[in-house]
Short mmCIF file of C-alpha atoms in Angstrom, two decimals:
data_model
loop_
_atom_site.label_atom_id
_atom_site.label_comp_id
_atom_site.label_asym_id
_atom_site.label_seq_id
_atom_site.Cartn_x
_atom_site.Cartn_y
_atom_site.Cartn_z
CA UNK A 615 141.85 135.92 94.74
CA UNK A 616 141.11 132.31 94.92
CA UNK A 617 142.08 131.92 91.03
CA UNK A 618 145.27 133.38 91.46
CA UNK A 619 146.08 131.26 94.70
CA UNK A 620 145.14 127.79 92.61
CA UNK A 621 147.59 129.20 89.82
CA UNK A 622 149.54 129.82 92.73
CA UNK A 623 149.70 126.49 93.84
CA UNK A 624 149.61 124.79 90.72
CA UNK A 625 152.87 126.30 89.47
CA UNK A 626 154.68 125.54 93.12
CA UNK A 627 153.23 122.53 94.35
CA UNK A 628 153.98 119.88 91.58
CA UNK A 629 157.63 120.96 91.70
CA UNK A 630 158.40 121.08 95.37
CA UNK A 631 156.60 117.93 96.18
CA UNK A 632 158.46 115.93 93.35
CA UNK A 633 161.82 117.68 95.22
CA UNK A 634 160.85 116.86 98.99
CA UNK A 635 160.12 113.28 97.18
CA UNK A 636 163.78 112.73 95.53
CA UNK A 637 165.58 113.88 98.84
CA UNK A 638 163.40 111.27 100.86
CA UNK A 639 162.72 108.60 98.92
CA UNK A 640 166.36 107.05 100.27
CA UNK A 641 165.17 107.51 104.21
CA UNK A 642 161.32 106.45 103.63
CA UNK A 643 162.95 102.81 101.80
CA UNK A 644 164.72 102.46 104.71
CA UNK A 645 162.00 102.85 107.12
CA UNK A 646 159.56 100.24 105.05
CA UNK A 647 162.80 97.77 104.94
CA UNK A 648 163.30 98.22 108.86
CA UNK A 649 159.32 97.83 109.51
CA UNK A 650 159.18 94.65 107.12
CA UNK A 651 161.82 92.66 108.84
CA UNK A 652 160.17 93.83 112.41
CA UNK A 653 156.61 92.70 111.52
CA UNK A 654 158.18 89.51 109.81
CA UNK A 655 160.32 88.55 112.90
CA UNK A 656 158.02 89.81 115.25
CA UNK A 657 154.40 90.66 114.20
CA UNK A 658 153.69 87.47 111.98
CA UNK A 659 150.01 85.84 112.84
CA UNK A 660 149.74 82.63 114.00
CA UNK A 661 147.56 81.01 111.89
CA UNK A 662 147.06 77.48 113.48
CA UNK A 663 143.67 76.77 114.77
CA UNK A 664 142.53 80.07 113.02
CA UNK A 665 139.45 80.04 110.45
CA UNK A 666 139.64 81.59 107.17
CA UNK A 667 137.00 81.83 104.58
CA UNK A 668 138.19 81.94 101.07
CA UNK A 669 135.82 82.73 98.18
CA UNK A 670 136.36 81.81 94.93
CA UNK A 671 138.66 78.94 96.01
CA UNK A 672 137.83 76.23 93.44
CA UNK A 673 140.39 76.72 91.49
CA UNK A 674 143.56 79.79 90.26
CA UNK A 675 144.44 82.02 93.09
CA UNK A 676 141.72 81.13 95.53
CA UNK A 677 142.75 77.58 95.26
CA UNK A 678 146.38 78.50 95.64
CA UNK A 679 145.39 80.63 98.76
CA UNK A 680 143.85 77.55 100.19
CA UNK A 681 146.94 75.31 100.41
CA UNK A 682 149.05 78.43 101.83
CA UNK A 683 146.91 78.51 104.62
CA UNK A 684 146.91 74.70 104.68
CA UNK A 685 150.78 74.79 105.56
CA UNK A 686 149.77 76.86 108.30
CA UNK A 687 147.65 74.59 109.86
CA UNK A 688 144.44 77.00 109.61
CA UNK A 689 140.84 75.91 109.43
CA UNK A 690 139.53 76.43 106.58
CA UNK A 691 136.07 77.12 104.82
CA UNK A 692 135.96 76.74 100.74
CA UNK A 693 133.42 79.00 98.85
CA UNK A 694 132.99 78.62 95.53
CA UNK A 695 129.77 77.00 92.92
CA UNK A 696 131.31 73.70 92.10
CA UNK A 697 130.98 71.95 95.41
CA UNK A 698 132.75 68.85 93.69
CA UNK A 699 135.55 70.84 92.86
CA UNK A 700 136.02 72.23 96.44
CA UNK A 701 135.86 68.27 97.84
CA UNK A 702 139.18 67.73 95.50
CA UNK A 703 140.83 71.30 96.97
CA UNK A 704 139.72 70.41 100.70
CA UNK A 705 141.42 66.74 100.40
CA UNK A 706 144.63 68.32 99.57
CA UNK A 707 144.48 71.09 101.78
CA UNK A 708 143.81 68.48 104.55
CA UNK A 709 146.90 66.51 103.27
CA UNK A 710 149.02 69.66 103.51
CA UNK A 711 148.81 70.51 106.99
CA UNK A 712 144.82 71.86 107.58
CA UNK A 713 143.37 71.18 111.17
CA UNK A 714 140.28 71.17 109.12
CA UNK A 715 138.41 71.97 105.83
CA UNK A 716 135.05 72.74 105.00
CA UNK A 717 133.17 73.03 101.44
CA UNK A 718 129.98 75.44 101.16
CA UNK A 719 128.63 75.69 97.61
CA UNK A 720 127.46 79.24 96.96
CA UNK A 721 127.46 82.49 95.08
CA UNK A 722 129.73 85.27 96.16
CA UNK A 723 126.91 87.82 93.68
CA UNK A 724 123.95 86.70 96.31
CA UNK A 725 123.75 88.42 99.57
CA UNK A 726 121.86 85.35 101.08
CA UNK A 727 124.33 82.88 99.85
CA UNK A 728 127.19 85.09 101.49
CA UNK A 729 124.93 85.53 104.94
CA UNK A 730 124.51 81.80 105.31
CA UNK A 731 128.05 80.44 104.30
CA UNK A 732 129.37 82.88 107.14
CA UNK A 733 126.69 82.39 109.61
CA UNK A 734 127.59 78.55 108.87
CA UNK A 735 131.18 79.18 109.66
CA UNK A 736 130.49 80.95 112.82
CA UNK A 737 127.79 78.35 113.96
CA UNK A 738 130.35 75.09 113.30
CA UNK A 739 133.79 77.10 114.47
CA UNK A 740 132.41 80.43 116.25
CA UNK A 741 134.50 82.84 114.98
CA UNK A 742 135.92 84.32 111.52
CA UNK A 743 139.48 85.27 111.69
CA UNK A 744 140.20 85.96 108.03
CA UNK A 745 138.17 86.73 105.09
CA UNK A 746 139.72 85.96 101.55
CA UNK A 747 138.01 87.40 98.51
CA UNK A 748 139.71 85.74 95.57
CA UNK A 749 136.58 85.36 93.35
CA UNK A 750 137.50 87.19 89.96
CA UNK A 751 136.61 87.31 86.39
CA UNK A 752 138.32 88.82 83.66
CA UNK A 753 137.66 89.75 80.11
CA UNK A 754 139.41 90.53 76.74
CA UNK A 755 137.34 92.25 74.33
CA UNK A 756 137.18 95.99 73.06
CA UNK A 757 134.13 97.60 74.05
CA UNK A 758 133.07 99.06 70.90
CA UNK A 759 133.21 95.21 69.84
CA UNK A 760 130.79 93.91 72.15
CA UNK A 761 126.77 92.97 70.95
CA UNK A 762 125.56 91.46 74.08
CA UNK A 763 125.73 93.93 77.05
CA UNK A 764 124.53 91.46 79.49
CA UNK A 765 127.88 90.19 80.27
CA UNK A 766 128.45 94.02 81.55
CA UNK A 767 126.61 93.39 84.83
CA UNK A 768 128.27 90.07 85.35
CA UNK A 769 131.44 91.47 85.25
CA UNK A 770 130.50 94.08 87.79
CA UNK A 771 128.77 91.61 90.01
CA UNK A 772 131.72 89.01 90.48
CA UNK A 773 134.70 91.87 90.53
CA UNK A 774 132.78 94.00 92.74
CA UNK A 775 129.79 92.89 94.43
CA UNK A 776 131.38 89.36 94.88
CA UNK A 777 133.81 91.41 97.21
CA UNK A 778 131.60 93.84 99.37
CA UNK A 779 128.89 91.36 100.15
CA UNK A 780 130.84 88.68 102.13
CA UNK A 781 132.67 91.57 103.64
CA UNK A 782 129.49 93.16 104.93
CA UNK A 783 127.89 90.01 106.49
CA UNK A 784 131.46 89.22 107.96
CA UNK A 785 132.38 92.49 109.03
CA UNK A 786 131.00 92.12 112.55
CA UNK A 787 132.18 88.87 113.36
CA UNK A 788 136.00 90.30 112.08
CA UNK A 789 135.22 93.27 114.80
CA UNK A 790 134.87 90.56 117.36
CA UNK A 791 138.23 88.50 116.07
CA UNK A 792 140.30 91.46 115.13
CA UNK A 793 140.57 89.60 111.53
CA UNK A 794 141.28 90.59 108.42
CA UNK A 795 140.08 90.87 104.81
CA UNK A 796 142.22 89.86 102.12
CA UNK A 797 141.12 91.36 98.64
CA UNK A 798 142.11 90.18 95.44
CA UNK A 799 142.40 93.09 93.04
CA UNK A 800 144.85 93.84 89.94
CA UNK A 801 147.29 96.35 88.46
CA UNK A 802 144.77 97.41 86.49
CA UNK A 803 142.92 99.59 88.76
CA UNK A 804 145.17 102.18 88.21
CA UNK A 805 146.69 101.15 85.53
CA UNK A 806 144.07 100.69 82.76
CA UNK A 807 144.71 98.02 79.93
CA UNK A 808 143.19 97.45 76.61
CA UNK A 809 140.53 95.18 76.33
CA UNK A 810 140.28 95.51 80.15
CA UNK A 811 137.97 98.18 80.65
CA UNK A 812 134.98 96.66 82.49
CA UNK A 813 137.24 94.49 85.11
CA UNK A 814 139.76 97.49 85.18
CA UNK A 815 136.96 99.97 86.16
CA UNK A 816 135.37 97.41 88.71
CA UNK A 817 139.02 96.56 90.24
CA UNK A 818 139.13 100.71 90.34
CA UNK A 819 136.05 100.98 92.43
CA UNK A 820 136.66 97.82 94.72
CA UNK A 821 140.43 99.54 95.97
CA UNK A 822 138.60 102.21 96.57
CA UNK A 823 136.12 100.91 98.54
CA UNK A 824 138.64 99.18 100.63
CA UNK A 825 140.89 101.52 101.07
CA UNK A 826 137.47 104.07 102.95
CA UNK A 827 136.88 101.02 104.34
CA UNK A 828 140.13 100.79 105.76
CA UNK A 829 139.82 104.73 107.65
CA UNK A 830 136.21 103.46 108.61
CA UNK A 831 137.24 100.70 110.89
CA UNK A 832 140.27 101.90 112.10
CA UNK A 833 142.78 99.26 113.39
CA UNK A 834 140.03 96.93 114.63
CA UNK A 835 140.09 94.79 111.59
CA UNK A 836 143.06 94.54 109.40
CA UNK A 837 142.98 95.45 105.53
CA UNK A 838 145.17 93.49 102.65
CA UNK A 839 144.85 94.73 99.17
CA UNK A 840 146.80 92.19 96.80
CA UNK A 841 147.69 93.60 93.36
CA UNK A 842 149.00 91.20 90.44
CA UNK A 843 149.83 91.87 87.11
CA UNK A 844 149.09 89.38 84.21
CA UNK A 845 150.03 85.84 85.99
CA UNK A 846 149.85 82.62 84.81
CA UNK A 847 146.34 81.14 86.25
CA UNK A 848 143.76 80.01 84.78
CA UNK A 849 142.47 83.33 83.60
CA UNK A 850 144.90 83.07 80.56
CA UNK A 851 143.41 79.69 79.33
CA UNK A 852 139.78 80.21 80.87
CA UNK A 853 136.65 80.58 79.23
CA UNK A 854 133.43 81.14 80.35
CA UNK A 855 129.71 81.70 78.41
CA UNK A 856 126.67 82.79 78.98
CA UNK A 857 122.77 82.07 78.20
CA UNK A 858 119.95 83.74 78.84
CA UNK A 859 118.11 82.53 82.14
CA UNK A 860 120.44 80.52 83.03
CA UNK A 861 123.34 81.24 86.47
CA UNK A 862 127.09 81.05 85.46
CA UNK A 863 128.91 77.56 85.74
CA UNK A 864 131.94 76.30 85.34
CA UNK A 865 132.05 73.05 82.99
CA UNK A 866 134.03 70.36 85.05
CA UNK A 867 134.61 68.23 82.78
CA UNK A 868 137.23 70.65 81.21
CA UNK A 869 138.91 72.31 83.93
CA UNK A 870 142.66 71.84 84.00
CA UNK A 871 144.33 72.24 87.12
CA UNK A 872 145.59 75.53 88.17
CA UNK A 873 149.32 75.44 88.89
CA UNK A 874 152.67 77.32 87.75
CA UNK A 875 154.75 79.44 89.44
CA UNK A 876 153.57 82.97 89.38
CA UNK A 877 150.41 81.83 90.89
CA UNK A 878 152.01 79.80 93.31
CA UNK A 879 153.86 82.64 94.31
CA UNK A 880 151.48 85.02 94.13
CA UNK A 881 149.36 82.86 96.85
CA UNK A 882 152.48 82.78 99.32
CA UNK A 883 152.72 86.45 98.96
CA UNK A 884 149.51 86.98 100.05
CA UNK A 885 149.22 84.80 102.74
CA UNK A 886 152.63 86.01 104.02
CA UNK A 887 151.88 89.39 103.70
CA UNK A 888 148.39 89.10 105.55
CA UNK A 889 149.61 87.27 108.09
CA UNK A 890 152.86 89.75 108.99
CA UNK A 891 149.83 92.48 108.50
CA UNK A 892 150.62 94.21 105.62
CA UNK A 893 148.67 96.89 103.58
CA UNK A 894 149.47 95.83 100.16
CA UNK A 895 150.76 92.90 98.50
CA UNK A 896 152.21 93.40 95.16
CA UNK A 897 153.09 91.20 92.44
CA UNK A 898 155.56 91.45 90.05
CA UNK A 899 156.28 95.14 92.45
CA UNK A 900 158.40 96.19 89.28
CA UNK A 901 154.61 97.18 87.67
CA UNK A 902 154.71 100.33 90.55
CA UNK A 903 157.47 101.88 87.96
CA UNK A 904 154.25 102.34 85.56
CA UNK A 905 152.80 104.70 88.76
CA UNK A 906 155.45 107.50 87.56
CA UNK A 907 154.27 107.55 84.06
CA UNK A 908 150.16 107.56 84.61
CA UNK A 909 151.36 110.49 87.00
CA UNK A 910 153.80 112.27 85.52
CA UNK A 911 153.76 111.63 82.20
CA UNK A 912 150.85 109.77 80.87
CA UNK A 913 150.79 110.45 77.05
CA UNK A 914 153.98 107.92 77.31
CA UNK A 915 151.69 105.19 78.34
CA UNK A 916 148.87 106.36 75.82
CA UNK A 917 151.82 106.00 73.14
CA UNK A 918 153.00 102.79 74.58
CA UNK A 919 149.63 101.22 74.43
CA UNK A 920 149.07 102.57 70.72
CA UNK A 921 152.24 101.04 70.03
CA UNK A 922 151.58 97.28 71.30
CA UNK A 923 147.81 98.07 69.70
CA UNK A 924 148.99 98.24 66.06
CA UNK A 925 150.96 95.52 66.75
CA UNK A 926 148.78 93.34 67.94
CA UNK A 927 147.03 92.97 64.46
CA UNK A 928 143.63 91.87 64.28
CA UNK A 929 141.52 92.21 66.74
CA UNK A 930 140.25 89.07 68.67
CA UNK A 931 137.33 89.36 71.30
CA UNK A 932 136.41 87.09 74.23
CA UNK A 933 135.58 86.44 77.37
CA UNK A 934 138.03 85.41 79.99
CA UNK A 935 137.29 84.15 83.56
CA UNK A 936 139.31 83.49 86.42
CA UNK A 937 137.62 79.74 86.42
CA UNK A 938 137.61 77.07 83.98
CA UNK A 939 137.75 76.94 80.15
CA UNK A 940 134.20 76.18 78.82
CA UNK A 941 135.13 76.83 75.00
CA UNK A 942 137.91 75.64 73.01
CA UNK A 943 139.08 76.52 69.72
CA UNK A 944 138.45 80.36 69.36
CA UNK A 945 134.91 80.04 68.14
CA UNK A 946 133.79 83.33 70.64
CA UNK A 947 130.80 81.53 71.17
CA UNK A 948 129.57 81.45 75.34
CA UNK A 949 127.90 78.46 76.86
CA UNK A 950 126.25 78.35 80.51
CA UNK A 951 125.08 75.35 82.90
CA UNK A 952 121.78 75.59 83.70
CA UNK A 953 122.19 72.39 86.32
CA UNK A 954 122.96 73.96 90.49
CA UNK A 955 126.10 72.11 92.13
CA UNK A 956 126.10 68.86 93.20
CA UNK A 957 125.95 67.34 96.59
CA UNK A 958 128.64 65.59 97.71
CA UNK A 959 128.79 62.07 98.51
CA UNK A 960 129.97 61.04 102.22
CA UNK A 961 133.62 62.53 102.68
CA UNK A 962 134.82 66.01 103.38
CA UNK A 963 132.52 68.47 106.02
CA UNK A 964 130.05 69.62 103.06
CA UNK A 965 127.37 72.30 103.44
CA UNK A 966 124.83 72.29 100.41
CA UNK A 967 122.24 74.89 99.28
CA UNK A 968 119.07 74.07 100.11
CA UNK A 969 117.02 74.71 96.88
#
């Protein structure tokens, strides 16, 4: 009996749901147009005097978040490892509108670096009204390719862990704000690239933890799930390598700043869209066309990718980070910095490690 109901189901289902779809989709448009210009006249957060942490914030998106909420007039607290990076990020943001700007060198991966950089932002502003996750790291190789699987758990660690470990320790001071957490994922976690599949898998499993997240607290604090597509940060030009023993940093002394217009944009989006309260922030939103396909019909994708695949020629396999390039010339070859972050001079509100 059960059998022949899931045939049942199977055969109806697909068919009248794709029908109900077609003769709402006008009405349901209308409705998200109408509650987008409400929240936008209406609904939009004041963000002066407010506090936002932003991880990840020494340079692409993060840094681009930064000076959003600069205009704003927020307060704001840089995370990132290069503490002399965030001093250059925090000068600007202060010259672009910030009541104030703090720098706190740490790692987004630890769970004792993310307890004290919040438990330092409560004890200088005593509150947290919006967390910003923009710490990333991308990759392009083909997994059959790779020799060294310790880069696996990096990858993991940053995309994923890097995420849920601020939010836990900041979770219960968001509670007490009614704040927010802004979460940088991609297109790619539902929409699987080649030579993406250990950031596409991790961006797959951070949505979903947000989005349980999301039932879990209710309406008490708000939820933001920014998706880009390929944009023009830093991640295109960015490389980053690795030695044994040794913690991931960037090399300064060849970072290039991050700039360009689809990051840019991308930033305001996000900040515009957290503030007015949205869900989801999508960039380019033409990439949602793709959701029909992986649904519907998904062997046109699988033929699509095949296609760009064979021409795409040789193969060519590195690692690509959401940071700095450390590596120029193609040689695949990864380099680390042993050496912690540097303290500051007198300036800029700093907050070191203590080693």
């Amino acid at each position: 009996m059960m059998d022949l109901m899931t045939s049942f189901l199977n055969l109806v289902v697909p068919p009248a749901t794709m029908m109900m779809l077609a003769f709402s989709w006008p009405a349901l448009c209308f409705i998200n147009a109408c509650e987008w210009v409400y929240n936008t006249l209406y609904t939009i957060e004041d963000m002066d005097g407010k506090v936002v942490i932003i991880t990840g914030a020494s340079s692409g998106i993060g840094e681009q978040i930064a000076y959003e909420y600069a205009k704003r007039r927020a307060n704001l607290v840089l995370v990132a490892r290069r503490e002399q990076r965030l001093r250059a990020i925090s000068e600007k943001a202060r010259y672009l509108g910030a009541n104030s700007a703090i720098v706190i060198a740490a790692d987004v991966v630890k769970e004792d670096d993310c307890r004290r950089f919040v438990n330092e932002t409560v004890n200088f502003y005593g509150r947290v009204d919006h967390l910003v996750n923009a710490a990333s790291l991308g990759h392009t190789f083909y997994f059959d390719e790779v020799t060294d699987s310790s880069v696996f758990p990096i990858l993991l660690d940053i995309n994923f862990w890097g995420n849920v470990y601020p939010t836990f320790v900041a979770l219960p001071y968001l509670h007490q704000s009614n704040g927010r957490v802004i979460v940088n994922a991609s297109v790619e976690n539902w929409l699987p690239l080649p030579r993406m599949s250990l950031y596409a898998a991790a961006k797959a499993a951070l949505v979903n933890f947000y989005e349980t997240l999301r039932l879990e607290v209710n309406n008490d604090v708000g939820i933001t799930i920014a998706t880009h597509g390929w944009i023009g940060g830093e991640m295109t030009r960015g490389k980053f390598m690795l030695e044994e023993g040794a913690e991931m940093q960037w090399k300064e002394e060849r970072e290039v700043q991050a700039s360009g217009g689809p990051v840019e944009e991308f930033a305001r989006l996000i900040v515009s869209g957290a503030c007015r309260g949205d869900a989801y922030v999508k960039y380019p939103s033409w990439h949602d066309t793709f959701l029909l396909f992986r649904v519907f019909a998904p062997n046109v994708l699988n033929w699509s990718f095949r296609l760009l695949l064979s021409a795409h020629g040789t193969r060519r396999t590195s690692m690509v980070g959401v940071g700095k390039p450390i590596s120029e010339g193609g040689t695949g070859r990864y380099l680390m910095e042993t050496t912690s972050p540097r303290k500051l001079p007198a300036g800029p509100i700093t907050f070191s490690k203590t080693e």
